[in-house]
mmCIF file of C-alpha atoms in Angstrom:
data_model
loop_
_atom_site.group_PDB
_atom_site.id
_atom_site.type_symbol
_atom_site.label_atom_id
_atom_site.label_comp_id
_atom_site.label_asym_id
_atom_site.label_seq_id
_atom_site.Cartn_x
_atom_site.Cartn_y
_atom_site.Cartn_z
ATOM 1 C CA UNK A 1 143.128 159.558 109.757
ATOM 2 C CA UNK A 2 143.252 157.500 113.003
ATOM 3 C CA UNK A 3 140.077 156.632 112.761
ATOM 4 C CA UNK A 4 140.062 155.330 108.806
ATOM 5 C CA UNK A 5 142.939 153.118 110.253
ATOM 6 C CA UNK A 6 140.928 152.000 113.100
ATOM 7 C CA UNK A 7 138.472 151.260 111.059
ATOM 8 C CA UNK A 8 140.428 149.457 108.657
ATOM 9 C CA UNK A 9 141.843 147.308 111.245
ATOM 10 C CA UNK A 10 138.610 146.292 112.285
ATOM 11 C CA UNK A 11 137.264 145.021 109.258
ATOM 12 C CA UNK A 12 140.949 143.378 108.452
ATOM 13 C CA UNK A 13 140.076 141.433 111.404
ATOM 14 C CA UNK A 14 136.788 140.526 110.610
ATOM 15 C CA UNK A 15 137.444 139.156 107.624
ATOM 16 C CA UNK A 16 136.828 135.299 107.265
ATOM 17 C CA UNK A 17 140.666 133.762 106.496
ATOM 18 C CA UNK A 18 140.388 129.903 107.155
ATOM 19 C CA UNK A 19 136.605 129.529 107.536
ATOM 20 C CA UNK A 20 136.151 128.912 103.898
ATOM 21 C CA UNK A 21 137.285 125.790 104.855
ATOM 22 C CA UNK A 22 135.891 124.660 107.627
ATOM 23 C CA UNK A 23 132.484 124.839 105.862
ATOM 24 C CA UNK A 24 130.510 121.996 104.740
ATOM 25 C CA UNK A 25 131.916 119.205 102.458
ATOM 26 C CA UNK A 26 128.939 117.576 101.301
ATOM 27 C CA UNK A 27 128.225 115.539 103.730
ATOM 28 C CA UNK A 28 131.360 113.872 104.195
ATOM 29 C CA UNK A 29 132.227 112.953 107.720
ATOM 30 C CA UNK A 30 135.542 111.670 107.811
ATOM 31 C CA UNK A 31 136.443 109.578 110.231
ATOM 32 C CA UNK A 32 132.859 109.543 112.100
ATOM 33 C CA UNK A 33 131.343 107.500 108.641
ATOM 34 C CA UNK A 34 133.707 105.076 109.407
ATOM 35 C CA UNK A 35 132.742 104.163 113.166
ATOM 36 C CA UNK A 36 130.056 101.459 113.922
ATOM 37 C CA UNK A 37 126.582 102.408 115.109
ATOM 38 C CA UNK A 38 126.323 100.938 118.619
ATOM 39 C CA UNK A 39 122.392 98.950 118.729
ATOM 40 C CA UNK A 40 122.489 97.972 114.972
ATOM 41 C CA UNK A 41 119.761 97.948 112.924
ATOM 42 C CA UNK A 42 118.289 94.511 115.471
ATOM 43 C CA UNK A 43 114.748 94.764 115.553
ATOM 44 C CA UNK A 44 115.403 92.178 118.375
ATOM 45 C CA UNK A 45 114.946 94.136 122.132
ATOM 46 C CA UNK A 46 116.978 91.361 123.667
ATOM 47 C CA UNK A 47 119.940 91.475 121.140
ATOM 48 C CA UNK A 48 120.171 94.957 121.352
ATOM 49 C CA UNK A 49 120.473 94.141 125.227
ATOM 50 C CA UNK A 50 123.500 92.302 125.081
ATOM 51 C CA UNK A 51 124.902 93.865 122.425
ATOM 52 C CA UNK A 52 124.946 97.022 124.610
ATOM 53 C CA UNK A 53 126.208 94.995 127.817
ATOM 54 C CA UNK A 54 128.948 93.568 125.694
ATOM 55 C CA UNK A 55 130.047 96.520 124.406
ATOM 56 C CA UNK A 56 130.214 98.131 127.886
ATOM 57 C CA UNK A 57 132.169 95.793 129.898
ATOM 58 C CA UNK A 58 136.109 94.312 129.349
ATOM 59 C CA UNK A 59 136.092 91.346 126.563
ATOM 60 C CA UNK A 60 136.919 88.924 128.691
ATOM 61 C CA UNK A 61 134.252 89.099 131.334
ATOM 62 C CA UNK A 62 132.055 88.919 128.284
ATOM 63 C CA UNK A 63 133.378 85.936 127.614
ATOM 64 C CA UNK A 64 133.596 84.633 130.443
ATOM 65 C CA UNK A 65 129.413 85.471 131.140
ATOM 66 C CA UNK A 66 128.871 84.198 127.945
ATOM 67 C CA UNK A 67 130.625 80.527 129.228
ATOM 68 C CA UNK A 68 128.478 80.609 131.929
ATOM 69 C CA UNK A 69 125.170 81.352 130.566
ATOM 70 C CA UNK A 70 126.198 78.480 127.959
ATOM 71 C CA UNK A 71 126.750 76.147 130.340
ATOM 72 C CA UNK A 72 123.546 77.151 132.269
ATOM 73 C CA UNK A 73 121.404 76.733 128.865
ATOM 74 C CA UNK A 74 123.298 73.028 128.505
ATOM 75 C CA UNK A 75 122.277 71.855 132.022
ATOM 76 C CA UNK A 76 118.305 73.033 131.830
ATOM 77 C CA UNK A 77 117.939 72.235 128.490
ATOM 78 C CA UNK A 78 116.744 68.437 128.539
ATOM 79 C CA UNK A 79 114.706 69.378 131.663
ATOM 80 C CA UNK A 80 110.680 70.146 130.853
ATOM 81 C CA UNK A 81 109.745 73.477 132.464
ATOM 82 C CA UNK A 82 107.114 72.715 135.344
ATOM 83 C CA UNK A 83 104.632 74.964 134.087
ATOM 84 C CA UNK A 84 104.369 73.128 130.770
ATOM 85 C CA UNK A 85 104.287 69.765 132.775
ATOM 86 C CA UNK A 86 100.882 71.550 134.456
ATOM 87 C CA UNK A 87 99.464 72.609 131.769
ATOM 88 C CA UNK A 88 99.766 68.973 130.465
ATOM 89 C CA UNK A 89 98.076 67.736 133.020
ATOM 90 C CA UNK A 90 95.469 70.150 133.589
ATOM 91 C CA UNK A 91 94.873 69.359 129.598
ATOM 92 C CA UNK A 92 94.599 65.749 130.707
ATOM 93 C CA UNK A 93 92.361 65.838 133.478
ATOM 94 C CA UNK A 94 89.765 68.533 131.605
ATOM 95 C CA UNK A 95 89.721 65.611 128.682
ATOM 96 C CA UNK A 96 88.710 63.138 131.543
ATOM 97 C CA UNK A 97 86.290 66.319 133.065
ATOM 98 C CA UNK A 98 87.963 66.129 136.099
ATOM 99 C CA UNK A 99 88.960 69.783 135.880
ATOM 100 C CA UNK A 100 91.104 71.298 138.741
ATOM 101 C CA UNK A 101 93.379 73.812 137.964
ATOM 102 C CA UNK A 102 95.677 73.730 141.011
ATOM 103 C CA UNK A 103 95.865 70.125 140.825
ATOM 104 C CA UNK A 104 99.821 69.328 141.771
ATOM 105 C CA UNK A 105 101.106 72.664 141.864
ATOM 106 C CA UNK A 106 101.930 72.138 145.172
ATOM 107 C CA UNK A 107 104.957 70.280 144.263
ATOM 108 C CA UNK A 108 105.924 71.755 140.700
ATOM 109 C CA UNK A 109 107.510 74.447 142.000
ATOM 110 C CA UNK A 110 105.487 77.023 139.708
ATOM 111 C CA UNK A 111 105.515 80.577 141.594
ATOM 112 C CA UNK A 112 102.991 80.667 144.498
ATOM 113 C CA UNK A 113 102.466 76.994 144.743
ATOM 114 C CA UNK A 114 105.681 75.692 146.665
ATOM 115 C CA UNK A 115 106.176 75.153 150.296
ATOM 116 C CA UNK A 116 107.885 78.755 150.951
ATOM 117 C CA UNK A 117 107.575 79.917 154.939
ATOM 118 C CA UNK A 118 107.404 83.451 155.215
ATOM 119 C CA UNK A 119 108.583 84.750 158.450
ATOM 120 C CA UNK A 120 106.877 86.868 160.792
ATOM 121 C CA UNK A 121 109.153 89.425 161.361
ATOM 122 C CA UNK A 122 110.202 90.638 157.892
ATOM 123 C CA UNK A 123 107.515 88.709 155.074
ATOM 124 C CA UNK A 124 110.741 87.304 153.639
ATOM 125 C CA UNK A 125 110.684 84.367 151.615
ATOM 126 C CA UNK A 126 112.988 81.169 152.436
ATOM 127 C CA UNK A 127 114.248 79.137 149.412
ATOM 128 C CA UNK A 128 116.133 75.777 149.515
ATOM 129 C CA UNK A 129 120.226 75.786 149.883
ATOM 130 C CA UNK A 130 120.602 75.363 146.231
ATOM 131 C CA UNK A 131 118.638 78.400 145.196
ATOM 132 C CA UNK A 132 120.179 80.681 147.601
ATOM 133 C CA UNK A 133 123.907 79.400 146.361
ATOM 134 C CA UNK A 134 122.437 80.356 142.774
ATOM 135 C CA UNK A 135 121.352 83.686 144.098
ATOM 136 C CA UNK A 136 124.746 83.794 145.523
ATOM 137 C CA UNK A 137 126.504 83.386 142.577
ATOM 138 C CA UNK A 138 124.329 85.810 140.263
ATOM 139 C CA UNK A 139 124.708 88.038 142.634
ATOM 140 C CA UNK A 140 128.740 87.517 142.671
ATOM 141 C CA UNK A 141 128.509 87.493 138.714
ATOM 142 C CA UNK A 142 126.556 90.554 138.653
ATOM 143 C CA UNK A 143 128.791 92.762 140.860
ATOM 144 C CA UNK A 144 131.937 90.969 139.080
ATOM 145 C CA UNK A 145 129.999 92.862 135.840
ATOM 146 C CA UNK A 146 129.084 96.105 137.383
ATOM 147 C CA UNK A 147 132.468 96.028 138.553
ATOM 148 C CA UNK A 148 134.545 95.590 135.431
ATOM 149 C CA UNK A 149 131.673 98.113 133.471
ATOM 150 C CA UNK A 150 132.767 100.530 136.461
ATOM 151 C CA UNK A 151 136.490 100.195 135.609
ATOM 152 C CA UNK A 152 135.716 100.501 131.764
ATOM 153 C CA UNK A 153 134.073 103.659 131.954
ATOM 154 C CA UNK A 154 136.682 105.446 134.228
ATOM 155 C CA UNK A 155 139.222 104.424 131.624
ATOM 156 C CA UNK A 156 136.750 105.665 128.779
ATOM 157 C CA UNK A 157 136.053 108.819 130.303
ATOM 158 C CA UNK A 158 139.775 109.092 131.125
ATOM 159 C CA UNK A 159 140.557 108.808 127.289
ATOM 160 C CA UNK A 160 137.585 111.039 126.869
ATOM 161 C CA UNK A 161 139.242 113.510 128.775
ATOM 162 C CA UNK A 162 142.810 113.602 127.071
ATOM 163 C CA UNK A 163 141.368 113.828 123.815
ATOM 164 C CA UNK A 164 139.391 116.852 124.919
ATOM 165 C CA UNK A 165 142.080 118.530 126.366
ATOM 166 C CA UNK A 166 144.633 117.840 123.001
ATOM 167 C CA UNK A 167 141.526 119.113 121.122
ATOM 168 C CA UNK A 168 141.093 122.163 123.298
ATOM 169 C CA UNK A 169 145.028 122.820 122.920
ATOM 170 C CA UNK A 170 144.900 122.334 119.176
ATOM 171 C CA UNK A 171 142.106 124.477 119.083
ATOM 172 C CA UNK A 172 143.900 127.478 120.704
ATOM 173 C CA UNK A 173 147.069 126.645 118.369
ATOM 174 C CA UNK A 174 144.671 127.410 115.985
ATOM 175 C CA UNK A 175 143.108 130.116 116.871
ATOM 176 C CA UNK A 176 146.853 131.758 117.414
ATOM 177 C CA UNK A 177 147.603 130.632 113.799
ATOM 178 C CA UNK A 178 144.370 132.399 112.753
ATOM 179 C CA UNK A 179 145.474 135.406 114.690
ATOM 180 C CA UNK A 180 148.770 135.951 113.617
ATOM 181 C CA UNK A 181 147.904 135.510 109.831
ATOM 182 C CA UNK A 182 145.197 138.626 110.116
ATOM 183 C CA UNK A 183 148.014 140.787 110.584
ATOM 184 C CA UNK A 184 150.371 139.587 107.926
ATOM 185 C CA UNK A 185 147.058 140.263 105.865
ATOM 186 C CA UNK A 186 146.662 143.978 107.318
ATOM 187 C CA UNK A 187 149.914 144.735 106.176
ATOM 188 C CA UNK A 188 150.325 143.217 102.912
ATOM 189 C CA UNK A 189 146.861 145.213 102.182
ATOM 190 C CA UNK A 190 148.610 148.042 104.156
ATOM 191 C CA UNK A 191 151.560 148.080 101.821
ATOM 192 C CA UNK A 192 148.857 147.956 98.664
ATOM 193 C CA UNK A 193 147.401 151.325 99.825
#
C-alpha cells in the first residue's frame, strides 16, 4: 500500500498545473512587440552609427555633440576642400600639357605634402597651434562622451540588475504557489478515491 501511495504522489506531482498556460500564444509578445528595434531598418552605415551613439550616451551630451558638430559643418562649409582645389589645377595645367601632379601641394595642406618636421627621437609629427587645440578639444569631447556612455551603462546595468533580481523573486513566489497547489490537488484526488 505504501508504495501505490508513493507512487501516487509522484505522479500528483508531476502533473503539469499552470504550464498550460505558459505555453505559446500565437506569437504574441506582449510587451516586447511594443519596444523599438535599436539600428532601424537604415540601410545607411553612418546613420546607424549615430543612431547607436545616441542611444548610448545621456540626451543632453547628445545634444550638446550634435551643437558642436553643427557649428563645425557651418564654419567649413563655404571653404573649398584643398584636394578639390588640386585637382582643379592639375585639370588646368594637363589642358595647357604642362602636367605635374605635385604641382602646389606643398602648400595645400593635402596629407603628405605640408611642411610637418618629424623628430628624431620618436617619428612624431608636429602640427600648427591650431590643430593641436582641435586635437585638444576632440580629445576633451571624446572622453566627455566615453565618460557620460560609462555612467549610462552602470545605471543600465544597475536597472538591469533589480529587475533580475524582482524577476528571480517572483519566480520563486511562483514556484511556491505552484508547489503548494500540487498538494491541495493530491488531496482533493485523495478524498475522490
Amino acid at each position: 500500500m505504501r508504495r501505490k501511495t508513493d507512487k501516487r504522489i509522484l505522479h500528483i506531482l508531476r502533473l503539469p498545473i499552470e504550464e498550460s498556460y505558459l505555453k505559446d500564444y500565437g506569437g504574441f509578445l506582449g510587451p516586447l512587440g511594443c519596444q523599438p528595434i535599436l539600428f532601424g531598418k537604415s540601410e545607411n552605415p553612418l546613420m546607424l552609427t549615430a543612431e547607436f551613439l545616441v542611444s548610448a550616451v545621456d540626451p543632453r551630451v547628445a545634444a550638446a555633440a550634435a551643437k558642436a558638430a553643427m557649428e563645425v559643418f557651418v564654419a567649413i562649409k563655404d571653404e573649398v576642400p584643398a584636394t578639390e582645389n588640386h585637382m582643379k589645377n592639375v585639370e588646368k595645367a594637363s589642358v595647357a600639357e604642362k602636367f605635374n601632379p605635385t604641382y602646389g601641394m606643398a602648400n595645400r595642406g593635402i596629407a603628405g605634402t605640408g611642411d610637418c618636421k618629424e623628430d628624431d627621437d620618436a617619428n612624431a609629427v608636429t602640427f600648427p597651434a591650431s590643430v593641436d587645440e582641435k586635437m585638444e578639444q576632440i580629445q576633451t569631447a571624446a572622453a566627455a562622451a566615453l565618460a557620460s556612455a560609462a555612467v549610462k551603462a552602470k545605471h543600465l546595468a544597475a536597472l538591469e540588475e533589480r529587475k533580475i533580481k524582482s524577476l528571480v523573486v517572483l519566480l520563486v513566489e511562483t514556484q511556491m504557489k505552484k508547489l503548494e497547489i500540487k498538494p491541495r490537488h493530491f488531496e482533493e484526488q485523495q478524498a475522490k478515491i
